[in-house]
Coordinates of C-alpha atoms and ligand atoms in Angstrom, one line a residue:
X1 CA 9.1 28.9 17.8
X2 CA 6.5 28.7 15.1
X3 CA 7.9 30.6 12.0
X4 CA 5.2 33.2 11.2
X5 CA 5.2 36.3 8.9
X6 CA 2.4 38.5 10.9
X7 CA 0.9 38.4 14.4
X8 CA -2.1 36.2 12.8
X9 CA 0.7 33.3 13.0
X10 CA 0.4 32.5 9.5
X11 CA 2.7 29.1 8.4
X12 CA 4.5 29.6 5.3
X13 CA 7.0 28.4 3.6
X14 CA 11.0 28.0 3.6
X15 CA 12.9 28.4 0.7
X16 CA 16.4 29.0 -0.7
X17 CA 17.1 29.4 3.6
X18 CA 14.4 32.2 4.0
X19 CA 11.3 32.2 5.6
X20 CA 8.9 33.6 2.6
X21 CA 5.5 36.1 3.2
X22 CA 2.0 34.4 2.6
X23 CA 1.3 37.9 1.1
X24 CA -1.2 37.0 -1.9
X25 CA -1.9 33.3 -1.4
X26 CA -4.9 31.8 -0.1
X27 CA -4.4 30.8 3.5
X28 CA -6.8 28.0 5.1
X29 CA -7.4 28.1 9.0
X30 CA -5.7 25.0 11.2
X31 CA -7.8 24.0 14.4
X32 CA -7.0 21.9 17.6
X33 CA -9.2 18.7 17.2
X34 CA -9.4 18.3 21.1
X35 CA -11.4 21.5 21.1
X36 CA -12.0 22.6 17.7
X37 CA -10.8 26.3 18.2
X38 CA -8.5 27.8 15.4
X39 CA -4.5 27.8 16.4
X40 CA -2.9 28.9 13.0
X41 CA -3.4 29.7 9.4
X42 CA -1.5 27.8 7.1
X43 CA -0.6 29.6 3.0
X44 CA -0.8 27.6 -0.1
X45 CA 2.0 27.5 -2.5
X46 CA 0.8 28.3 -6.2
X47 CA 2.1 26.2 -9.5
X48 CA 4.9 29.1 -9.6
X49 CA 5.7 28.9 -6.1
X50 CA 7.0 25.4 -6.6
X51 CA 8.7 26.0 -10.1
X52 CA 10.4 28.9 -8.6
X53 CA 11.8 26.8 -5.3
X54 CA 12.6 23.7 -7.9
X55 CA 14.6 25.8 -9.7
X56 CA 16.6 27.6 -6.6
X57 CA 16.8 23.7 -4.8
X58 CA 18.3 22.9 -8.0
X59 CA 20.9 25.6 -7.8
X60 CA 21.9 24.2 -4.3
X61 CA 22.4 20.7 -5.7
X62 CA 25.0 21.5 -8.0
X63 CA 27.1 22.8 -5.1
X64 CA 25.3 20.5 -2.3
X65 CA 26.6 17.3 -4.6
X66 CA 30.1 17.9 -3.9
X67 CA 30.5 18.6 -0.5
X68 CA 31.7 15.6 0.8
X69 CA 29.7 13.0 3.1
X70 CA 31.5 13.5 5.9
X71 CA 31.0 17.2 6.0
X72 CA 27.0 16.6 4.7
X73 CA 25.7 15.0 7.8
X74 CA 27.8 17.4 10.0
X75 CA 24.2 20.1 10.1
X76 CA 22.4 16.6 11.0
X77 CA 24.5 15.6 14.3
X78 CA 23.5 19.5 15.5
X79 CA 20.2 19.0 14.2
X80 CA 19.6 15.8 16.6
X81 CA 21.2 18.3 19.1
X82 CA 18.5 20.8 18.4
X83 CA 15.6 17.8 18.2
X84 CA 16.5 16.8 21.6
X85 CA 16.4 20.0 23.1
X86 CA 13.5 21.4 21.9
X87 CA 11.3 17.2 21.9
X88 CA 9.3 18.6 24.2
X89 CA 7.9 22.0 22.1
X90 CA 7.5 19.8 18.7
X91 CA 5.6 17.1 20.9
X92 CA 3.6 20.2 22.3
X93 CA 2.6 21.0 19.1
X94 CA 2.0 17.8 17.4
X95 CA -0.7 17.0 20.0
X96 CA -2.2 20.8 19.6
X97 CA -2.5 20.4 15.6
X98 CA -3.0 16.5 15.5
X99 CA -4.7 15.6 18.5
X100 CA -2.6 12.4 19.5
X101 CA -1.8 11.8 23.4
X102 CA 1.4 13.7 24.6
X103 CA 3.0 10.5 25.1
X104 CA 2.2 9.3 21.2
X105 CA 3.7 12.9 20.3
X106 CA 6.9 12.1 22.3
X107 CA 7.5 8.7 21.0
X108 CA 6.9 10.2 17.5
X109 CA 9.6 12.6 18.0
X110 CA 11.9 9.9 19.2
X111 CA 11.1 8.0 16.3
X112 CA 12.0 11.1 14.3
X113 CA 15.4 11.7 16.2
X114 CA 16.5 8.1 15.2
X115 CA 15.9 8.6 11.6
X116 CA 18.4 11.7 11.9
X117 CA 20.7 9.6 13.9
X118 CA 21.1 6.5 11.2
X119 CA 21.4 9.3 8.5
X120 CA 24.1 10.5 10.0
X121 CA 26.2 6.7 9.4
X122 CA 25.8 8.3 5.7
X123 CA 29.5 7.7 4.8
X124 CA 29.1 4.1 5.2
X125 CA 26.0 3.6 4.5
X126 CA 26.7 5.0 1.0
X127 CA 30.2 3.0 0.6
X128 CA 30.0 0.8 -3.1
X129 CA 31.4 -2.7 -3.6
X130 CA 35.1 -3.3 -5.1
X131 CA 36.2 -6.1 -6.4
X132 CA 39.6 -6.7 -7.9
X133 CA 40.3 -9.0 -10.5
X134 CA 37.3 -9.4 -12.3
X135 CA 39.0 -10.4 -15.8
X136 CA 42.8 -10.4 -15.7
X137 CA 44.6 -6.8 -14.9
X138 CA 41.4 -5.6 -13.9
X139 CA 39.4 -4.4 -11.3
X140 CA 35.7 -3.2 -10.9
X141 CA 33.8 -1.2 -8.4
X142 CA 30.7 1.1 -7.5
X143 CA 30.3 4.1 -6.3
X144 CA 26.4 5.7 -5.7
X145 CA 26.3 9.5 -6.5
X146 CA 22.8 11.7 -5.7
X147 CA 20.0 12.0 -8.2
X148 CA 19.4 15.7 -7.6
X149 CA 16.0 17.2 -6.1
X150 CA 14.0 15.1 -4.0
X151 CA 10.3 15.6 -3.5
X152 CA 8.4 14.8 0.0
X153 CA 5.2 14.8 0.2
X154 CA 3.6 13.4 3.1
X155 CA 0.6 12.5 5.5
X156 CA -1.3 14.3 8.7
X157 CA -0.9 11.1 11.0
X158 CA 2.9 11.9 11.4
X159 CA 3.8 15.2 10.7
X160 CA 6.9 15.0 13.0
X161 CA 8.4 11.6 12.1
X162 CA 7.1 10.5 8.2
X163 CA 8.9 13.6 6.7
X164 CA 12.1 12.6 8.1
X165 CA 11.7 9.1 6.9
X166 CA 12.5 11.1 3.8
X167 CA 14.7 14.0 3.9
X168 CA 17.9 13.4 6.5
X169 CA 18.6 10.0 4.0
X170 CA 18.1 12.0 0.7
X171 CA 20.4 15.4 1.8
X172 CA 23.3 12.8 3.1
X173 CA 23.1 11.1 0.2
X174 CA 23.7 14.9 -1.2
X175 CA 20.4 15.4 -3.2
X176 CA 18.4 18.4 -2.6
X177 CA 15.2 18.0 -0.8
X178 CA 11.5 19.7 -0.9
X179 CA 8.9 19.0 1.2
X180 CA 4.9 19.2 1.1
X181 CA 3.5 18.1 4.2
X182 CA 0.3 17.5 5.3
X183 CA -2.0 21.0 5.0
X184 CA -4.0 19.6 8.2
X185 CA -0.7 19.9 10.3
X186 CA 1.5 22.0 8.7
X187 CA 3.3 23.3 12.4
X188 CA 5.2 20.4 13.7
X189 CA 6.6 20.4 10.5
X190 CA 7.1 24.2 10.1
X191 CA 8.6 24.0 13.4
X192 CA 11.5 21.6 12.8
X193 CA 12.2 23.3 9.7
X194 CA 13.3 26.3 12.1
X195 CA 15.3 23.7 13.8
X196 CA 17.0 23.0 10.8
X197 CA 17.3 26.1 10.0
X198 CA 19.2 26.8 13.0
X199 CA 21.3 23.8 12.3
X200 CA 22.9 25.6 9.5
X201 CA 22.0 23.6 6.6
X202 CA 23.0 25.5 3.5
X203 CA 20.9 27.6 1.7
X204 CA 18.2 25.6 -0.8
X205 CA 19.0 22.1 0.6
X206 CA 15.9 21.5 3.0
X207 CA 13.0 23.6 1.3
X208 CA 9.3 23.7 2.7
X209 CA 6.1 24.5 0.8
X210 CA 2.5 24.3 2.0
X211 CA -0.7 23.5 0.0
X212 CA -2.5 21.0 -1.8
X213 CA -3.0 19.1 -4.8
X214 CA -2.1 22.3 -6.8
X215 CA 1.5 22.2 -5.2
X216 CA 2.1 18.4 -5.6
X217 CA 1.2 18.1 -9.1
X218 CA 3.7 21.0 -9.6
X219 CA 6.1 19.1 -8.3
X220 CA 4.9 15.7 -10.1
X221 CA 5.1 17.5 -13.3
X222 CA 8.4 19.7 -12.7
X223 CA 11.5 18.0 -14.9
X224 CA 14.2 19.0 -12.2
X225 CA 12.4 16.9 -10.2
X226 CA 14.1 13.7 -9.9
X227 CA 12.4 11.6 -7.1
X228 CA 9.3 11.7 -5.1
X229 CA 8.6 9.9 -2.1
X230 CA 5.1 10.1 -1.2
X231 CA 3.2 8.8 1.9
X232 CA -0.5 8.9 2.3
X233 CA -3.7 7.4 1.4
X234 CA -4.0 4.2 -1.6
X235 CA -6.1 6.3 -4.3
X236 CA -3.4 9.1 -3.9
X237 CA -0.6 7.0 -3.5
X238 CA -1.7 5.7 -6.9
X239 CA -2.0 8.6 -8.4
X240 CA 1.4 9.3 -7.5
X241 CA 3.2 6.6 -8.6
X242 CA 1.7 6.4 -12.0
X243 CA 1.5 10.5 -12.5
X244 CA 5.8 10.7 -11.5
X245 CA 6.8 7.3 -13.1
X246 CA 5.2 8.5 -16.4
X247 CA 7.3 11.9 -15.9
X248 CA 10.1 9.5 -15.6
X249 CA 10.8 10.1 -12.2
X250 CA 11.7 7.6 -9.4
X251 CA 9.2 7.4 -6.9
X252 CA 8.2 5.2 -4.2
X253 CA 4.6 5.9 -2.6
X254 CA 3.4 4.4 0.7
X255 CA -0.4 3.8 0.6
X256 CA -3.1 2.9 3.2
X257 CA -3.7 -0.4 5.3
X258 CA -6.0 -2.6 7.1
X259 CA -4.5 -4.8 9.4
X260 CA -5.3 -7.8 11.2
X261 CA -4.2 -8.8 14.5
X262 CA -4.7 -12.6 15.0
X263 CA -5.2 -14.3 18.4
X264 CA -4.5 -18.0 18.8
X265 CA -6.3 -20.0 21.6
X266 CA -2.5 -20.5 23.9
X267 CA -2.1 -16.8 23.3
X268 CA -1.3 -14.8 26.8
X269 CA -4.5 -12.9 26.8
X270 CA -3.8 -10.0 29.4
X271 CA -0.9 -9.0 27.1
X272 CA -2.4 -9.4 24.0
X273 CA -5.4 -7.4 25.1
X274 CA -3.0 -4.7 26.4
X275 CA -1.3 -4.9 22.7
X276 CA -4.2 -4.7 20.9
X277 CA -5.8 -1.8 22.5
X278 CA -2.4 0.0 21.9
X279 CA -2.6 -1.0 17.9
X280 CA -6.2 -0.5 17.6
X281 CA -6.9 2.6 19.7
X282 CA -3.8 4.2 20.2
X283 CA -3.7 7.3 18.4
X284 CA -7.3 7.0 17.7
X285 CA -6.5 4.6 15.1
X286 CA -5.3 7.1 12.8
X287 CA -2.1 4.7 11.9
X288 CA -1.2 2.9 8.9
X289 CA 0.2 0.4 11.3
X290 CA -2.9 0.4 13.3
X291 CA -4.8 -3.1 14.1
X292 CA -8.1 -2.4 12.4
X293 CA -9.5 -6.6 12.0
X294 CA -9.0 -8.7 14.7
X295 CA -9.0 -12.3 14.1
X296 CA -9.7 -15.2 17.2
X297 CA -9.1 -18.4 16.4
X298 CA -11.3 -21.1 18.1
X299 CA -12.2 -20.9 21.5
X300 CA -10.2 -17.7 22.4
X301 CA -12.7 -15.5 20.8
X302 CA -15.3 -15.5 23.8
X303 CA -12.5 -14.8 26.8
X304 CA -10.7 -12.3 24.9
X305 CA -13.4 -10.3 23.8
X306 CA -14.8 -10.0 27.6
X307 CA -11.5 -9.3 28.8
X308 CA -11.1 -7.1 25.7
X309 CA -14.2 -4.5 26.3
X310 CA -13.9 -4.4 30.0
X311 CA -10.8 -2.8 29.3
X312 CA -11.6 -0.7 26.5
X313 CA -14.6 0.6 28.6
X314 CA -12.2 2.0 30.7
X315 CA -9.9 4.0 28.6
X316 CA -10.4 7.8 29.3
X317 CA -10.4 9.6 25.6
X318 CA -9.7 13.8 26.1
X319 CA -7.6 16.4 25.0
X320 CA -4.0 14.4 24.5
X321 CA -2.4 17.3 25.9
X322 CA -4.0 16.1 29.5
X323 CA -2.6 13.7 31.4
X324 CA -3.9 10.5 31.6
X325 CA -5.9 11.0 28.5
X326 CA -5.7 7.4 26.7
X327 CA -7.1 8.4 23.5
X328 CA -7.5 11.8 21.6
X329 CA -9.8 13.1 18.9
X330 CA -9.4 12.6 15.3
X331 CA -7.8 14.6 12.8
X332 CA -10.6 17.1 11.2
X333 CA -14.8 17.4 11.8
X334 CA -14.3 15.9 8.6
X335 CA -12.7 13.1 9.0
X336 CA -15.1 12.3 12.2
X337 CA -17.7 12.1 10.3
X338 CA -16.3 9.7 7.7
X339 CA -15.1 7.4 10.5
X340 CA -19.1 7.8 12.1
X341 CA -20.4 6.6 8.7
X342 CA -18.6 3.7 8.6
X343 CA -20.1 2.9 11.8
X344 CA -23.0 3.3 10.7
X345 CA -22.2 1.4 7.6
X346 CA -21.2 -1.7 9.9
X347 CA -24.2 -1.5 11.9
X348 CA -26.7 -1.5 9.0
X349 CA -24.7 -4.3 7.7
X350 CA -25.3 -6.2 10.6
X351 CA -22.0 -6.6 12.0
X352 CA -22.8 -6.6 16.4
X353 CA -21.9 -3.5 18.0
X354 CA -19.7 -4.5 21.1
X355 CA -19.4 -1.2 22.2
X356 CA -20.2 2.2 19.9
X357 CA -17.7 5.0 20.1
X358 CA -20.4 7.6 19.0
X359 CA -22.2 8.4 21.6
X360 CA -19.0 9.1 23.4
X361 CA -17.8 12.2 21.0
X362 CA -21.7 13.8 21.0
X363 CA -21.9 17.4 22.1
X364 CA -18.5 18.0 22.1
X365 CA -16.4 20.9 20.9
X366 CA -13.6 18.3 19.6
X367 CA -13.5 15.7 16.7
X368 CA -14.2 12.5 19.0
X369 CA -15.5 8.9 18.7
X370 CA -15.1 6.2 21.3
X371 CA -13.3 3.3 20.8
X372 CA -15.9 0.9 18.7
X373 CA -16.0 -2.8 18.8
X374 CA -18.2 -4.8 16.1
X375 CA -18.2 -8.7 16.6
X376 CA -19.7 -10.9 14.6
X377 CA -18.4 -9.2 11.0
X378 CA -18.3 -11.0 7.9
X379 CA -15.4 -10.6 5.4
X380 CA -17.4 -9.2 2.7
X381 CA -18.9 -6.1 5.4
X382 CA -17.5 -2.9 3.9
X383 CA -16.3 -2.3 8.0
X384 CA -13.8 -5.5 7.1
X385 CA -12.5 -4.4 3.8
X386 CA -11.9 -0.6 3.8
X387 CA -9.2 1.3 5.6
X388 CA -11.4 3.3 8.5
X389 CA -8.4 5.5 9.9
X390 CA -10.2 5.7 13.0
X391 CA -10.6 3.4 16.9
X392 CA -13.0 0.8 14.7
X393 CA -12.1 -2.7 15.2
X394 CA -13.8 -4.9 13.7
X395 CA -13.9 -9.1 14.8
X396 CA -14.1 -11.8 12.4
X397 CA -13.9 -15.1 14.2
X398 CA -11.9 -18.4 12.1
X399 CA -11.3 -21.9 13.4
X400 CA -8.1 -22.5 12.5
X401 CA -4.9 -20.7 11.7
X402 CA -5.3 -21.7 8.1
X403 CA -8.7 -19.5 7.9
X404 CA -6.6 -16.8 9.4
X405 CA -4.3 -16.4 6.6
X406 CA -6.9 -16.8 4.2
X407 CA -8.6 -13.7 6.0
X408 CA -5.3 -11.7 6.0
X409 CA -4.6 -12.9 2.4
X410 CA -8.3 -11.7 1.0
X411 CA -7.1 -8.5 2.2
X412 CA -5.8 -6.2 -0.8
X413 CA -3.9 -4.3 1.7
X414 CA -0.3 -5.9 2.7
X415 CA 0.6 -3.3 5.2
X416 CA 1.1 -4.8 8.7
X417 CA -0.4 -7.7 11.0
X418 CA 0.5 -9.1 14.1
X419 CA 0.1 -12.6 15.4
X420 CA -0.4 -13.1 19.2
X421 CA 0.6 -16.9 20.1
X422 CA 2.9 -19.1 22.9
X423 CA 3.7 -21.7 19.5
X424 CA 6.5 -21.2 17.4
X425 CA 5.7 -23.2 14.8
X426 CA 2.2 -20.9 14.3
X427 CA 4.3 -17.8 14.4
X428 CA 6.8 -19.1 11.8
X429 CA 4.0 -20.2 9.5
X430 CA 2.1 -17.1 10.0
X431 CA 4.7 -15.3 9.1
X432 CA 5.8 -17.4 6.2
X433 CA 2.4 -17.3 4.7
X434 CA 0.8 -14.2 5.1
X435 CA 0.9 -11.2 2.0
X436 CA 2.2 -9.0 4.4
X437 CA 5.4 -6.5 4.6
X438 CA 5.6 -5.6 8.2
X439 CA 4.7 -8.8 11.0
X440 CA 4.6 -8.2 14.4
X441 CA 5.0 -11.7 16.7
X442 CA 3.4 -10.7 20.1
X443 CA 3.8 -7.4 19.2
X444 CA 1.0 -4.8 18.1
X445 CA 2.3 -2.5 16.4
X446 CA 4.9 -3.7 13.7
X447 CA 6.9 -0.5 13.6
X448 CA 10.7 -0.8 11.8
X449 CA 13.2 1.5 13.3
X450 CA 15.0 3.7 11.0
X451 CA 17.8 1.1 10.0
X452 CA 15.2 -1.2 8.8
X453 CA 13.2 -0.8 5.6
X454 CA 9.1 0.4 6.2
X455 CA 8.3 -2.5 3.9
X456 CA 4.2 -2.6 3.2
X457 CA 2.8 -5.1 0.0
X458 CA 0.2 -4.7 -2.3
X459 CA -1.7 -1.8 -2.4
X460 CA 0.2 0.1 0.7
X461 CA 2.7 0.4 -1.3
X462 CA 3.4 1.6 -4.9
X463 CA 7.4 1.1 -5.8
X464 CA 9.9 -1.0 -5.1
X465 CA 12.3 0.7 -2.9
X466 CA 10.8 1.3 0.6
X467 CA 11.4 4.3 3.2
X468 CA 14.6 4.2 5.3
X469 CA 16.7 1.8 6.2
X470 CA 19.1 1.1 3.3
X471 CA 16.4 1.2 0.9
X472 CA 16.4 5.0 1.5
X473 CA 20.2 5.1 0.4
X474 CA 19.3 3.2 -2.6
X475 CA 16.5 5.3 -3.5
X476 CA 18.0 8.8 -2.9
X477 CA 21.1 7.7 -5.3
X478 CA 21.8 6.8 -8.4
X479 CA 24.7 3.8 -9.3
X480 CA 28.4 3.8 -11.5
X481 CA 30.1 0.8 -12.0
X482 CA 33.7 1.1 -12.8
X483 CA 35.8 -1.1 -14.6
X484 CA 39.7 0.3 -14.3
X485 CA 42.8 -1.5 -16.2
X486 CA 46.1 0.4 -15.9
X487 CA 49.0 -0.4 -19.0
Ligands
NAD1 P1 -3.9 11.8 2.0 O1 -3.6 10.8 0.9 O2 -5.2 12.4 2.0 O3 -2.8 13.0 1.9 C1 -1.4 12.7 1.9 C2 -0.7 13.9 1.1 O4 -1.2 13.9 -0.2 C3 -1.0 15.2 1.7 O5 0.2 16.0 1.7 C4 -2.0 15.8 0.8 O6 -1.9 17.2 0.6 C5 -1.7 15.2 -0.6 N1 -2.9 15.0 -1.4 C6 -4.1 14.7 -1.0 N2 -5.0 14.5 -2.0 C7 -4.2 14.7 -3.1 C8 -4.5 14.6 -4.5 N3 -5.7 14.3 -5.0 N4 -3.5 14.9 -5.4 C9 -2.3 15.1 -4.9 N5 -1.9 15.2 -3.6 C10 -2.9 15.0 -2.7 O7 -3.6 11.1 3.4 P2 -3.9 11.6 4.8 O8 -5.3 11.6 5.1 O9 -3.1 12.8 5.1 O10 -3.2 10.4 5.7 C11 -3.8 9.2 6.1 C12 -3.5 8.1 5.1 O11 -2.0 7.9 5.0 C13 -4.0 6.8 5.5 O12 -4.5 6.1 4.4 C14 -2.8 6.0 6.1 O13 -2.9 4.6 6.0 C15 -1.7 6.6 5.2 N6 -0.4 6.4 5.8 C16 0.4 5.4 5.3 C17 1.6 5.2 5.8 C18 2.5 4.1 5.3 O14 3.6 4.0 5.7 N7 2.0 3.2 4.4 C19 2.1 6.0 6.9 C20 1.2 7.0 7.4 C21 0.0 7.2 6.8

């Protein structure tokens, strides 16, 4: 099912409807991080490339804009149709490219399936507000119309589900859409474009391009480019939001995170330890909703963290595409490495290794690390402050609830956190209190379904209108207001 334009499996790119030839353009070898051998190429689109497939997705808005709602999500209810017949192949290859467990791959293209399914409420969703007599004789209402060409641009972590927090919500809205995912996984995403595809979108709605900084700043810098939604790391994020706002665009540009996960002593341990491994580990870590400091407070730090590593030393990390692997590699050799020096950077600054993932990924074909533990971390320990994007966790221990929220509060991330307590009253303060967009209460992993806004703070997020939910409907349209008196 993976579009290709030779036998070599080469992923290129989707434009105007047509699957284009990598003929001419550089093309950078994708591998499988369980095992490290090479599964596809992937082509990257040139500064003409883009132009060229802003200008044709431009075409298509100018008819796209006036089909009407009701027949715009129509290629989305058969696209769900398609996603849930062919779950199985996209999770197949999300674990192959990404290296999360099948089960993570599945859930993720659940996830994705949902975001389809609340587009599809489009034609309320995008209903204005009337209101009649505003003055005498007259009446006043709204109506939202689209903006024109959308740009995606979005992270390896999610290759499945983060694009579609994008795209169903801008093409209901009746905006044109192009889309530069992640050049670390670029087949999951290739392969539900041939989904779409099949779907029968018309021609230059949906448009793929692969590549790098080269193609995004061709799309920053492109004037028929309205909005861009971006989702990826802070320093880039940045870069987005100022580079589009000063082009005038609208843009909205999710950054990274580092998230705490606080324990209170009446806490039920088993199933906070079960949530915690889940936010900290799962996916190797490589989340932006991932728990990443975990926070005791008082005497719960000594029972949790025993009942913590005996479990942890019995999660079985492999290739996700076995079963019963718990935790897979990570993303790139690359990014291995970066996650091993800041192990190392949190043992020479004299945070306690609880247990050290290293040893675990040594002499092995894949991109592994073990599940690593510090205790004993100060705030200031670069291990506490910077986003890892790996299984790190690192334990600061506080004696009251108040130190907690100073901890989360230091933080200049405002992504997620989750508080694990039996006490209402801590929860409500915890959540009243912290800097935070997303708060899980007993839960691990603060994850908003599609109908709700993904709503980090500070610098996880660069905008003011968040992905889905109705933010996406605000963001992916533009607003009239009528006033209407009849003599
Ligand atoms: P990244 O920032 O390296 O890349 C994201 C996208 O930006 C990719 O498509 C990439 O090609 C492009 N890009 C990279 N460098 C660029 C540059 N200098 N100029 C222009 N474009 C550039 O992120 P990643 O490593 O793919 O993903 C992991 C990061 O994403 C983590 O920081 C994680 O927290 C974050 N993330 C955030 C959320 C959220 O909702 N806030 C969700 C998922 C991931």
């Amino acid at each position: 099912m993976i579009a290709t334009d030779s036998t070599l499996q080469t992923v290129s790119f989707y434009v105007n409807g047509k699957w284009t030839s990598a003929e001419g353009r550089p093309v950078i070898p994708i591998t499988n991080p369980a095992t490290g051998a090479e599964i596809a190429q992937v082509a990257y689109a040139s500064a003409p490339d883009v132009d060229r497939t802003v200008e044709l997705a431009h075409q298509a808005y100018l008819k796209w804009r006036d089909v009407p709602v009701v027949e715009r999500v129509q290629p989305l209810y058969r696209y769900k149709a398609l996603l849930e017949k062919h779950a199985n192949d996209l999770a197949a290859a999300l674990t192959m490219e990404n290296g999360k467990t099948a089960d993570d791959s599945r859930a993720e293209v659940r996830r994705s399936i949902q975001m389809v399914e609340v587009a599809c409420g489009m034609p309320s969703l995008m209903m204005g507000d009337s209101l009649n007599d505003i003055a005498s004789g007259i009446d006043s209402h709204t109506i939202r119309q689209p903006i024109g060409v959308c740009a995606g641009i979005t992270p390896f972590n999610f290759p499945a589900m983060v694009p579609m927090w994008m795209w169903p919500f801008a093409i209901a809205c009746g905006n044109t859409f192009i889309l530069k995912p992640s050049e670390k996984v670029p087949v999951t995403p290739t392969m539900a474009t041939t989904l779409l595809h099949e779907a029968g979108l018309p021609a230059g709605v949906f448009n793929l391009l692969h590549g790098d900084k080269v193609a995004v700043d061709a799309l920053l810098r492109h004037p028929l480019v309205r909005a861009v939604s971006f989702v990826g790391s802070t320093p880039v994020a940045k870069y987005i939001y100022t580079t589009a706002a000063a082009e005038g665009k609208r843009v909205q540009a999710l950054g990274g995170a580092k998230n705490h996960l606080v324990v209170m002593p009446d806490a039920d341990l088993p199933k906070t330890v079960e949530a915690i491994i889940g936010s900290a580990f799962g996916a190797a870590g490589e989340r932006c909703l991932a728990g990443s400091v975990l926070v005791p407070v008082g005497d719960v730090a000594e029972p949790l963290l025993k009942l913590l590593t005996e479990k942890v030393n019995a999660l079985k990390m492999g290739d996700g595409a076995e079963q019963g692997t718990d935790m897979g590699p990570l993303v790139t050799r690359e990014h291995k490495a970066r996650v091993e020096g800041y192990i190392e950077k949190g043992v020479s600054e004299g945070a306690q290794p609880v247990c050290d993932g290293r040893a675990a990924g040594r002499d092995r074909d894949g991109f592994f690390v073990g599940p690593t533990i510090f205790d004993n971390v100060r705030p200031d320990m670069t291990i506490a402050r910077e986003e890892i994007f790996g299984p790190v966790l690192s334990v600061i221990r506080v004696k009251t609830l108040a130190d907690a929220i100073a901890q989360v509060n230091s933080s200049r991330f405002g992504n997620a956190t989750s508080i694990f307590t039996s006490s209402g009253k801590a929860a409500r303060e915890y959540a009243a209190k912290v800097e935070v967009g997303m708060i899980g209460i007993n839960v691990g992993v603060a994850a908003p379904m599609a109908f709700f806004p993904f709503a980090g703070w500070k610098n996880s997020f660069f905008g003011d209108l968040h992905a889905h939910g109705k933010d996406a409907v605000m963001f992916y349209t533009e607003q009239k207001v009528l006033m209407t008196r009849w003599f």
